[in-house]
Amino acid sequence: MLFGKNINRYYIKYGPRLLLGIIALIVVDWLQLVIPVLYKYVINGVNNGYVNIDGTDVPFDMAFLLDKICLPMILIILAMVICRFLWRICFFGAGINVETDLRLRMFDVCKDLSQEYYQRNKVGDLMSLFTNDLETVQDCFGSGILMFADALFLGLLAVIKMAVMNIWLTLLCLVPMVLLFAASTVIGKYMMKKWEKRQAAFSSLSDFSQESFAGIAVIKAFVKEAKELSAFKKLNKDNEKANVDFTKLSVALNVFVTLFVESVICVILGYGGYLVWDKTFDAGQLMEFIGYFTAIVWPIMAVSQLIEMHSRGKASLSRISKLLDSTPDVIDAPNVTDPGSIAGNIEFKDLTFKYPGSETEVLKNVSFRINAGESVGIVGRTGSGKTTLVDLILRTYNVPDGTLFVDGQDVNTITIESVRRNAAYVPQDNFLFSDTIENNIAFASDTNDIEEVIKAAKLSDVHDNISEFTEGYKTVLGERGVTVSGGQKQRISIARAIMKNAPILILDDSVSAVDVKTEKNILQSLKSIRGGKTTILIAHRITTIENMDKIVFIENGSVAAVGKHSELYKNCKEYRKMVDLQKLDDIESSNGKGA
Ligand code: ADP
């Protein structure tokens, strides 16, 4: 049994099913306790030649055996099989439903969490919540209720039957059981701590594996396989230790249970034997008593397993609850409006920005305006704040009030969804899904029209490459699109953004991996289709953006100059220096090629 804010609701949701399971379980428990009475009849019948039933002596013959022993036994077994099947379906089915529902809730929360959350929390850690921890909670819910109910009803019924037979023998049997319960509770507390450590060790291990597989190309290129292996060995060892620590306690608990159960058998044989000698009990009654005790051995074992399971389940549920209770930090302010479609005017007004948890001002007093329909190039050194600028337009992070305006409205007064819906974005890492190229390009659009997909691919100059693949647009890309080159990846990402045909298009360093001719084709295409729509292009090469309507030159988080290329070249010393240096570089590299 597992209780907590995020799980209590399922006891109500699946209440009727759980109740049916409990009823079936009680029937099984009750039937199970009829069997020791049959033992008594057989033992006494064999010893005496008759059986005393409710004060009447009945001869122990074939008819008695068939009517009073075999037939009831067959009926008991049949009823037990049916009821066991029923409670299994009820309890385990509910457990699986809880797991499915929790997984959905977790994913639902995950999709709303900000980018910052994913920078703080590792993917491997999250994955272990979705696998290991969920499985533990499911196990604890289904098997937990079963064990709890079984231990309670079977244990209680058997103890009552034992007490009715002989109160002193029963009390003697219960003393070791009480000690066992106390020992189990103490051990259970330690087990929970060990389980938490075990889960943390597993998370680190899966996180490391995930990162190593993702970065396998870098590891191989730098011949760091051995280093990776030794780091993995250490984490694997930590995981092993955490597992062993937990298993040690689990084994200790099991040993305790066996010890106490065996000691109770000694008590029954010793004192019970005396009672038979004393004629308080006959042999059949002693057998019946032992039958009841045998019936409660499983509930006692179940209690220890329940304690272990509960410790694990509680630790896993608390990890899952931490995720479920996380609140997204980038959310709409109250009373925001949805402007529907937007024209594409963007204005920064004296914007200063620090990343959450950081003291450094990444953007300082940024002010400039982009008019709807303009094509704007953003240039500046690496780390000057270009990506941060577009991230703020897309509301990836919270923006200070009164500093960023879209179509004249403070971006904090309109819904985040409306801003993102009206923008298409080609991020620097050009992430592609493990899906067909067609679906990757059509990802942001409402339609999967192949004609539109091909049109977008032609505009981003990647159609010829895609056509060369045997499966064409149906080619399935590997994880993170590893089967295509960096340049092809960039162009497929551009096609995805082009197909969305949004009022604002943002390309972050998106033509860096293509050759000059391809870059020219893409820029030409953009010019032809983006008339009247805002296009923002972050670039390193001045040649990429020199023909744009406006260039924003960023230096150390501040806007150093805004204007046309010719104006900036004439009026801004730093810009001129950068352009001249790039020209020099281009000349040197073309001379190098010629040599
Ligand atoms: P650019 O795109 O011009 O190369 P960025 O906008 O990516 O520059 O980064 C600007 C500065 O912000 C850099 O110093 C970078 O280290 C820092 N930065 C980027 N992302 C984060 C983040 N998530 N948290 C803290 N600092 C960040």
XYZ file of C-alpha atoms and ligand atoms in Angstrom:
622
model
C 0.000 0.000 0.000
C 1.291 3.361 -1.007
C -0.227 6.668 -0.028
C 0.621 10.181 -1.085
C -0.784 13.244 -2.781
C -0.170 11.914 -6.258
C -1.487 8.400 -5.728
C -4.443 8.594 -3.312
C -6.825 9.483 -6.154
C -6.335 6.028 -7.694
C -7.811 4.271 -4.656
C -11.027 6.139 -5.400
C -10.793 5.842 -9.188
C -10.249 2.083 -9.090
C -12.223 1.625 -5.830
C -14.938 -0.741 -7.172
C -12.366 -2.953 -8.872
C -10.172 -3.064 -5.791
C -13.203 -3.860 -3.651
C -14.123 -6.781 -5.913
C -10.519 -8.018 -5.621
C -10.668 -7.764 -1.825
C -13.943 -9.722 -1.705
C -12.408 -12.464 -3.889
C -9.361 -12.454 -1.630
C -11.453 -12.822 1.528
C -13.288 -15.786 -0.048
C -9.931 -17.450 -0.824
C -8.646 -16.748 2.699
C -11.790 -18.128 4.286
C -11.719 -21.277 2.127
C -8.059 -21.789 2.888
C -8.915 -22.015 6.588
C -11.472 -24.744 6.011
C -8.681 -27.106 4.893
C -7.108 -27.579 8.421
C -10.528 -28.816 9.650
C -10.396 -31.517 6.964
C -6.864 -32.435 8.196
C -8.322 -32.893 11.663
C -11.091 -35.198 10.352
C -8.607 -37.364 8.487
C -6.108 -37.643 11.400
C -8.803 -38.380 13.975
C -10.633 -40.722 11.598
C -7.476 -42.729 10.940
C -6.641 -42.824 14.702
C -10.117 -43.529 16.101
C -12.140 -44.993 13.230
C -14.747 -42.259 13.708
C -14.888 -38.481 13.501
C -16.604 -36.212 15.990
C -18.632 -33.546 14.165
C -20.558 -31.103 16.370
C -20.730 -33.655 19.247
C -21.827 -36.557 17.036
C -19.471 -39.457 16.207
C -19.584 -40.232 12.492
C -17.917 -43.434 11.188
C -14.749 -42.795 9.139
C -15.500 -44.828 5.995
C -15.324 -44.464 2.209
C -18.631 -42.573 2.056
C -17.336 -40.097 4.687
C -14.072 -39.688 2.793
C -15.904 -38.942 -0.480
C -18.676 -36.730 0.951
C -16.899 -34.888 3.731
C -13.286 -34.742 2.536
C -12.833 -35.191 -1.247
C -15.934 -33.366 -2.533
C -15.507 -30.282 -0.279
C -11.785 -30.248 -1.179
C -12.540 -30.250 -4.933
C -15.104 -27.448 -4.501
C -12.680 -25.444 -2.348
C -9.929 -25.795 -4.941
C -12.249 -24.770 -7.792
C -13.557 -21.740 -5.919
C -10.022 -20.762 -4.910
C -8.793 -20.935 -8.531
C -11.645 -18.711 -9.745
C -11.263 -16.185 -6.924
C -7.464 -16.086 -7.248
C -7.841 -15.357 -10.964
C -10.310 -12.592 -10.136
C -8.190 -10.814 -7.542
C -5.100 -11.052 -9.740
C -6.940 -9.287 -12.563
C -8.370 -6.687 -10.195
C -5.160 -5.806 -8.320
C -2.534 -6.181 -11.029
C -4.828 -4.626 -13.671
C -5.342 -1.581 -11.445
C -1.568 -1.402 -10.877
C -0.926 -1.299 -14.632
C -3.625 1.353 -15.099
C -2.022 3.478 -12.371
C 1.377 3.178 -14.066
C -0.078 4.210 -17.442
C -1.928 7.145 -15.948
C 1.060 8.348 -13.920
C 3.301 8.104 -16.998
C 0.867 10.245 -18.952
C 0.697 12.816 -16.167
C 4.486 12.891 -15.956
C 4.846 13.449 -19.699
C 2.161 16.107 -19.556
C 4.143 17.962 -16.872
C 7.422 17.450 -18.756
C 6.096 19.034 -21.926
C 5.311 22.278 -20.059
C 8.577 22.582 -18.164
C 10.954 25.250 -19.349
C 14.182 24.716 -21.232
C 15.976 25.704 -18.049
C 14.530 22.668 -16.246
C 16.093 20.382 -18.838
C 19.405 22.182 -18.455
C 19.290 21.573 -14.698
C 18.000 17.980 -14.793
C 19.723 15.259 -16.731
C 17.886 13.194 -19.331
C 19.101 9.883 -17.826
C 17.670 10.914 -14.480
C 14.318 11.662 -16.047
C 14.392 8.392 -17.973
C 14.886 6.391 -14.792
C 11.757 8.065 -13.373
C 9.830 6.865 -16.416
C 11.171 3.306 -16.152
C 12.498 2.057 -12.809
C 10.565 4.325 -10.481
C 7.258 3.931 -12.283
C 7.639 0.157 -12.313
C 8.291 0.177 -8.571
C 5.219 2.292 -7.889
C 3.098 0.030 -10.090
C 4.381 -3.035 -8.275
C 3.734 -1.421 -4.931
C 0.203 -0.402 -5.851
C -0.969 -3.760 -7.273
C 0.992 -6.255 -5.192
C 0.984 -3.898 -2.206
C -2.804 -3.884 -1.856
C -2.891 -7.638 -2.392
C -0.279 -8.332 0.272
C -1.796 -5.878 2.696
C -5.324 -7.264 2.352
C -4.128 -10.859 2.342
C -1.921 -10.389 5.387
C -4.722 -8.624 7.205
C -7.634 -10.967 6.485
C -5.872 -14.330 6.345
C -3.735 -13.418 9.366
C -6.729 -12.161 11.361
C -9.007 -15.100 10.486
C -6.282 -17.641 11.264
C -5.380 -15.979 14.589
C -9.066 -15.928 15.600
C -9.393 -19.641 14.761
C -6.182 -20.403 16.668
C -7.346 -18.343 19.676
C -10.697 -20.141 19.742
C -8.801 -23.455 19.904
C -6.316 -22.405 22.609
C -5.660 -18.858 23.723
C -2.358 -19.545 25.532
C -0.782 -21.429 22.646
C -1.894 -18.597 20.343
C -0.406 -15.902 22.603
C 2.869 -17.840 22.786
C 2.936 -17.961 18.986
C 2.262 -14.231 18.709
C 5.195 -13.073 20.897
C 7.857 -13.830 18.244
C 5.545 -12.313 15.648
C 5.373 -8.997 17.506
C 9.175 -8.989 17.768
C 9.349 -9.674 14.049
C 7.070 -6.772 13.314
C 9.229 -4.422 15.413
C 12.442 -5.625 13.736
C 10.892 -5.307 10.266
C 9.772 -1.745 10.909
C 13.284 -0.679 11.938
C 14.925 -2.469 9.001
C 12.277 -1.030 6.625
C 13.353 2.525 7.486
C 16.962 1.797 6.546
C 15.784 0.000 3.436
C 14.024 3.095 2.159
C 17.218 5.136 2.453
C 19.193 2.415 0.683
C 16.588 2.261 -2.081
C 16.858 6.009 -2.639
C 20.636 5.635 -2.967
C 20.161 2.704 -5.324
C 17.825 4.707 -7.559
C 20.206 7.676 -7.578
C 23.097 5.373 -8.555
C 20.998 3.869 -11.325
C 20.065 7.338 -12.592
C 23.731 8.367 -12.780
C 24.524 5.190 -14.653
C 21.750 5.595 -17.197
C 22.575 9.271 -17.600
C 26.210 8.486 -18.286
C 25.292 5.741 -20.784
C 22.856 8.011 -22.569
C 25.439 10.807 -22.858
C 28.160 8.411 -24.019
C 25.977 6.994 -26.789
C 24.931 10.474 -27.896
C 28.552 11.639 -27.925
C 30.082 8.457 -29.344
C 31.519 10.299 -32.369
C 33.468 12.713 -30.127
C 34.641 9.883 -27.847
C 35.978 7.910 -30.800
C 37.526 10.918 -32.526
C 39.507 11.759 -29.383
C 40.294 8.073 -28.725
C 38.745 8.325 -25.266
C 37.011 4.937 -25.249
C 39.238 3.653 -22.420
C 38.601 6.785 -20.333
C 34.865 6.429 -20.843
C 35.036 2.756 -19.918
C 36.869 3.466 -16.686
C 34.363 6.212 -15.778
C 31.560 3.775 -16.571
C 33.243 1.089 -14.468
C 33.241 3.422 -11.481
C 29.554 4.290 -11.851
C 28.729 0.634 -12.437
C 30.607 -0.254 -9.252
C 28.712 2.440 -7.310
C 25.482 1.022 -8.680
C 26.563 -2.485 -7.689
C 27.425 -1.315 -4.172
C 24.084 0.442 -3.780
C 22.345 -2.728 -4.980
C 24.343 -4.954 -2.640
C 23.650 -2.632 0.315
C 19.953 -2.819 -0.364
C 20.002 -6.582 -0.933
C 21.901 -7.106 2.362
C 19.082 -5.491 4.283
C 16.504 -7.375 2.280
C 18.261 -10.680 3.060
C 18.543 -9.711 6.752
C 14.815 -9.134 6.825
C 14.180 -12.515 5.226
C 16.476 -14.245 7.717
C 14.577 -12.592 10.567
C 11.282 -13.801 9.173
C 12.514 -17.391 8.784
C 14.012 -17.298 12.287
C 10.803 -16.131 13.896
C 8.601 -18.520 11.905
C 10.812 -21.497 12.842
C 10.812 -20.446 16.479
C 7.004 -20.427 16.441
C 6.999 -23.977 14.998
C 9.185 -24.987 17.996
C 6.639 -23.393 20.347
C 3.708 -25.200 18.701
C 5.474 -28.564 18.708
C 6.652 -28.150 22.331
C 3.595 -26.675 24.018
C 1.137 -28.268 21.532
C 2.726 -31.696 22.154
C 2.273 -31.106 25.880
C -1.410 -30.263 25.312
C -1.897 -33.549 23.440
C -0.111 -35.428 26.291
C -2.330 -33.528 28.718
C -5.394 -34.583 26.665
C -6.418 -30.913 26.182
C -5.916 -31.430 22.452
C -6.259 -34.581 20.389
C -3.810 -35.300 17.527
C -6.273 -34.007 14.924
C -6.658 -30.684 16.770
C -2.887 -30.226 16.949
C -2.781 -30.856 13.195
C -5.603 -28.335 12.707
C -3.713 -25.749 14.801
C -0.541 -26.328 12.784
C -2.691 -25.959 9.626
C -3.856 -22.512 10.773
C -0.347 -21.476 11.643
C 0.909 -22.660 8.224
C -1.801 -20.482 6.717
C -0.448 -17.379 8.487
C 3.186 -18.001 7.520
C 2.497 -16.380 4.133
C 0.850 -13.267 5.643
C 3.853 -12.927 7.973
C 6.207 -13.207 5.018
C 3.948 -10.767 3.185
C 4.339 -8.254 6.001
C 8.113 -8.300 5.598
C 7.838 -8.089 1.809
C 5.287 -5.350 2.209
C 7.664 -3.353 4.367
C 10.417 -3.773 1.791
C 8.101 -2.961 -1.078
C 6.640 0.011 0.726
C 10.126 1.396 1.411
C 11.020 1.152 -2.277
C 7.650 2.449 -3.443
C 7.738 5.443 -1.103
C 11.213 6.448 -2.296
C 10.229 6.078 -5.957
C 6.926 7.900 -5.477
C 8.690 10.795 -3.805
C 11.042 11.086 -6.822
C 8.068 10.966 -9.198
C 6.131 13.455 -7.058
C 9.025 15.873 -7.279
C 8.563 15.894 -11.046
C 4.759 15.969 -10.912
C 4.827 18.888 -8.474
C 7.295 20.921 -10.549
C 5.666 24.056 -11.795
C 6.664 25.484 -15.161
C 8.519 28.756 -14.645
C 7.811 30.200 -18.079
C 4.053 30.690 -18.080
C 1.471 33.232 -19.160
C 0.804 36.101 -16.789
C -2.826 36.473 -15.643
C -5.200 38.161 -18.110
C -3.044 37.713 -21.193
C -4.780 37.918 -24.558
C -4.388 36.004 -27.778
C -3.970 38.478 -30.632
C -4.651 35.786 -33.249
C -2.293 36.336 -36.124
C 0.407 38.951 -35.813
C 2.045 41.192 -38.403
C 5.622 40.725 -37.184
C 6.718 44.026 -35.634
C 9.254 43.396 -32.882
C 10.716 46.017 -30.583
C 13.272 45.729 -27.787
C 13.132 48.640 -25.334
C 16.049 48.975 -22.953
C 16.067 45.222 -22.282
C 18.552 43.858 -19.754
C 18.562 40.107 -19.198
C 20.220 37.618 -16.860
C 19.746 33.849 -17.180
C 17.848 32.346 -14.217
C 20.258 31.600 -11.402
C 23.029 33.654 -13.003
C 24.348 37.044 -11.914
C 25.788 38.018 -15.289
C 23.897 40.433 -17.491
C 23.953 38.669 -20.841
C 22.016 41.438 -22.581
C 22.420 45.064 -21.522
C 20.036 47.919 -22.358
C 19.139 46.432 -25.718
C 16.925 48.681 -27.833
C 16.085 48.288 -31.516
C 13.082 47.789 -33.722
C 12.217 45.322 -36.453
C 9.348 46.366 -38.699
C 6.906 43.799 -40.058
C 8.184 42.415 -43.326
C 11.821 43.390 -42.760
C 14.702 41.003 -43.225
C 17.163 41.494 -40.383
C 20.626 40.078 -39.885
C 22.064 39.765 -36.371
C 25.856 39.584 -36.154
C 28.388 39.633 -33.393
C 31.105 37.520 -31.825
C 30.330 34.126 -30.352
C 28.832 34.576 -26.905
C 27.735 38.160 -27.565
C 24.068 37.309 -26.919
C 22.535 36.689 -30.367
C 20.808 33.383 -29.499
C 19.612 34.821 -26.195
C 17.963 37.638 -28.130
C 15.911 35.276 -30.325
C 15.202 32.967 -27.381
C 13.528 35.926 -25.707
C 11.406 36.664 -28.781
C 10.239 33.036 -28.625
C 9.628 33.402 -24.858
C 11.903 30.469 -24.012
C 12.767 32.456 -20.879
C 10.839 35.069 -18.924
C 11.213 38.595 -20.232
C 11.148 41.665 -17.950
C 7.918 43.664 -18.327
C 7.965 46.600 -20.728
C 11.102 45.574 -22.573
C 9.938 43.480 -25.532
C 6.980 44.329 -27.748
C 5.317 42.328 -30.507
C 3.054 44.360 -32.789
C 3.197 47.116 -30.193
C 1.972 44.871 -27.349
C 4.150 43.975 -24.402
C 5.055 40.336 -25.003
C 4.024 39.579 -21.418
C 0.449 40.662 -22.134
C -0.121 38.162 -24.945
C -0.078 34.367 -24.705
C 3.198 32.531 -25.126
C 1.409 30.144 -27.464
C 0.354 32.986 -29.773
C 3.929 34.239 -30.109
C 5.307 30.764 -30.840
C 2.411 29.938 -33.178
C 3.310 32.990 -35.272
C 7.009 32.190 -35.435
C 9.063 29.536 -37.205
C 12.469 28.759 -35.785
C 15.562 27.001 -37.018
C 17.638 26.383 -33.881
C 21.404 26.091 -33.878
C 21.431 22.371 -33.124
C 18.986 21.550 -35.960
C 17.330 18.753 -34.025
C 15.583 16.202 -36.245
C 13.219 13.513 -35.005
C 13.738 9.786 -35.574
C 11.072 9.828 -38.223
C 10.756 10.139 -42.000
C 12.165 13.224 -43.695
C 8.642 13.994 -44.879
C 7.273 14.031 -41.333
C 10.237 16.053 -40.111
C 9.593 18.764 -42.691
C 5.822 18.730 -42.158
C 6.261 18.687 -38.344
C 5.192 22.275 -37.717
C 2.424 22.399 -40.307
C -1.177 21.341 -40.131
C -0.921 19.455 -43.389
C 1.257 16.551 -44.465
C 0.807 17.494 -48.118
C 3.803 15.979 -49.919
C 3.667 18.702 -52.610
C 4.126 21.336 -49.897
C 6.929 19.294 -48.327
C 8.761 19.047 -51.665
C 8.245 22.767 -52.282
C 9.814 23.611 -48.897
C 12.688 21.196 -49.531
C 13.345 22.784 -52.931
C 13.377 26.242 -51.377
C 15.920 25.123 -48.793
C 17.975 23.469 -51.565
C 17.810 19.960 -50.095
C 15.344 18.337 -52.518
C 18.087 16.879 -54.753
C 19.827 15.279 -51.757
C 16.590 13.759 -50.487
C 15.738 12.415 -53.950
C 19.045 10.570 -53.985
C 18.055 8.491 -50.942
C 16.502 5.150 -51.945
C 13.430 5.856 -49.871
C 13.348 9.556 -50.795
C 11.104 11.565 -48.493
C 10.145 8.333 -46.711
C 13.739 7.873 -45.493
C 13.688 7.381 -41.738
C 16.338 9.409 -39.976
C 18.320 7.838 -37.141
C 18.311 9.219 -33.628
C 18.940 12.969 -33.860
C 19.160 12.613 -37.658
C 22.572 10.986 -37.693
C 22.210 9.472 -41.125
C 22.356 12.861 -42.848
C 25.250 15.297 -43.011
C 25.393 18.484 -40.942
C 24.575 20.620 -44.002
C 21.641 18.399 -44.975
C 20.369 18.523 -41.406
C 20.474 22.312 -41.487
C 18.587 22.437 -44.749
C 15.904 19.953 -43.638
C 15.432 22.132 -40.524
C 15.118 25.207 -42.736
C 12.543 23.385 -44.899
C 10.564 22.587 -41.725
C 10.520 26.276 -40.787
C 9.744 27.438 -44.341
C 6.778 25.066 -44.547
C 5.240 26.620 -41.438
C 5.063 29.894 -43.381
C 4.822 31.982 -40.202
C 4.807 35.798 -40.002
C 8.169 35.630 -38.195
C 11.013 33.358 -39.308
C 14.134 33.033 -37.172
C 17.238 31.237 -38.400
C 20.028 30.835 -35.852
C 23.323 30.281 -37.605
C 21.465 27.993 -39.981
C 23.604 28.165 -43.098
C 26.971 27.714 -41.418
C 27.419 24.131 -42.677
C 26.510 24.729 -46.321
C 28.755 25.863 -49.153
C 28.638 29.408 -50.536
C 26.585 28.430 -53.595
C 23.945 26.595 -51.548
C 23.838 29.487 -49.091
C 23.166 31.863 -51.984
C 20.336 29.652 -53.268
C 18.728 29.496 -49.820
C 19.017 33.261 -49.293
C 17.516 33.839 -52.740
C 14.614 31.498 -51.902
C 14.014 33.254 -48.598
C 13.902 36.612 -50.343
C 11.348 35.316 -52.841
C 8.961 33.775 -50.290
C 9.357 36.089 -47.323
C 8.058 39.281 -48.946
C 6.009 41.170 -46.355
C 7.033 38.786 -43.572
C 9.660 39.277 -40.899
C 12.847 37.264 -41.277
C 15.613 37.272 -38.670
C 18.893 35.631 -39.547
C 21.745 35.175 -37.121
C 24.990 34.675 -38.990
C 28.731 34.691 -38.587
C 29.647 35.499 -42.159
C 28.890 39.071 -43.102
C 28.321 37.919 -46.698
C 25.259 36.001 -45.467
C 23.465 39.091 -44.218
C 25.027 42.053 -46.041
C 22.038 42.470 -48.360
C 19.413 42.429 -45.633
C 17.145 45.401 -44.892
C 18.749 45.900 -41.510
C 21.731 44.580 -39.574
C 21.919 44.516 -35.778
C 25.523 44.377 -34.592
C 25.826 42.998 -31.055
C 28.917 43.450 -28.901
C 29.128 41.938 -25.393
C 25.372 41.879 -24.950
C 24.794 45.443 -26.138
C 23.606 46.737 -29.476
C 26.657 48.428 -30.966
C 24.975 49.530 -34.187
C 21.804 49.087 -36.243
C 21.402 49.900 -39.924
C 22.195 48.828 -43.454
C 25.493 47.152 -44.181
C 26.886 50.201 -45.989
C 25.905 52.518 -43.110
C 27.394 50.253 -40.470
C 30.563 49.802 -42.475
C 30.900 53.554 -42.749
C 29.908 54.560 -39.221
C 30.832 51.671 -36.908
C 34.539 51.099 -36.386
C 34.166 47.668 -34.750
C 31.814 46.450 -37.466
C 34.213 47.651 -40.151
C 37.058 45.884 -38.393
C 35.091 42.619 -38.306
C 34.102 42.879 -41.983
C 37.684 43.629 -43.031
C 39.041 40.761 -40.992
C 36.537 38.365 -42.568
C 37.440 39.635 -46.043
C 41.108 39.058 -45.260
C 40.311 35.559 -44.044
C 38.352 34.822 -47.233
C 41.230 36.066 -49.411
C 43.770 34.021 -47.430
C 41.699 30.860 -47.600
C 41.055 31.252 -51.362
C 44.825 31.846 -51.866
C 45.484 28.749 -49.786
C 43.144 26.740 -51.960
C 44.797 28.067 -55.097
C 48.327 27.220 -53.870
P 25.723 33.857 -29.152
O 24.470 33.314 -29.724
O 25.991 35.263 -29.540
O 26.906 32.994 -29.446
P 24.466 33.282 -26.618
O 23.253 34.123 -26.656
O 24.305 31.838 -26.906
O 25.582 33.898 -27.577
O 25.138 33.400 -25.186
C 25.379 34.643 -24.611
C 25.969 34.413 -23.213
O 25.005 33.790 -22.393
C 27.175 33.507 -23.223
O 28.129 34.045 -22.318
C 26.657 32.204 -22.699
O 27.639 31.513 -21.989
C 25.541 32.630 -21.784
N 24.471 31.631 -21.735
C 23.866 31.045 -22.777
N 22.899 30.180 -22.350
C 22.903 30.240 -21.008
C 22.143 29.598 -19.972
N 21.172 28.727 -20.250
N 22.426 29.885 -18.695
C 23.396 30.763 -18.380
N 24.144 31.418 -19.302
C 23.914 31.171 -20.601
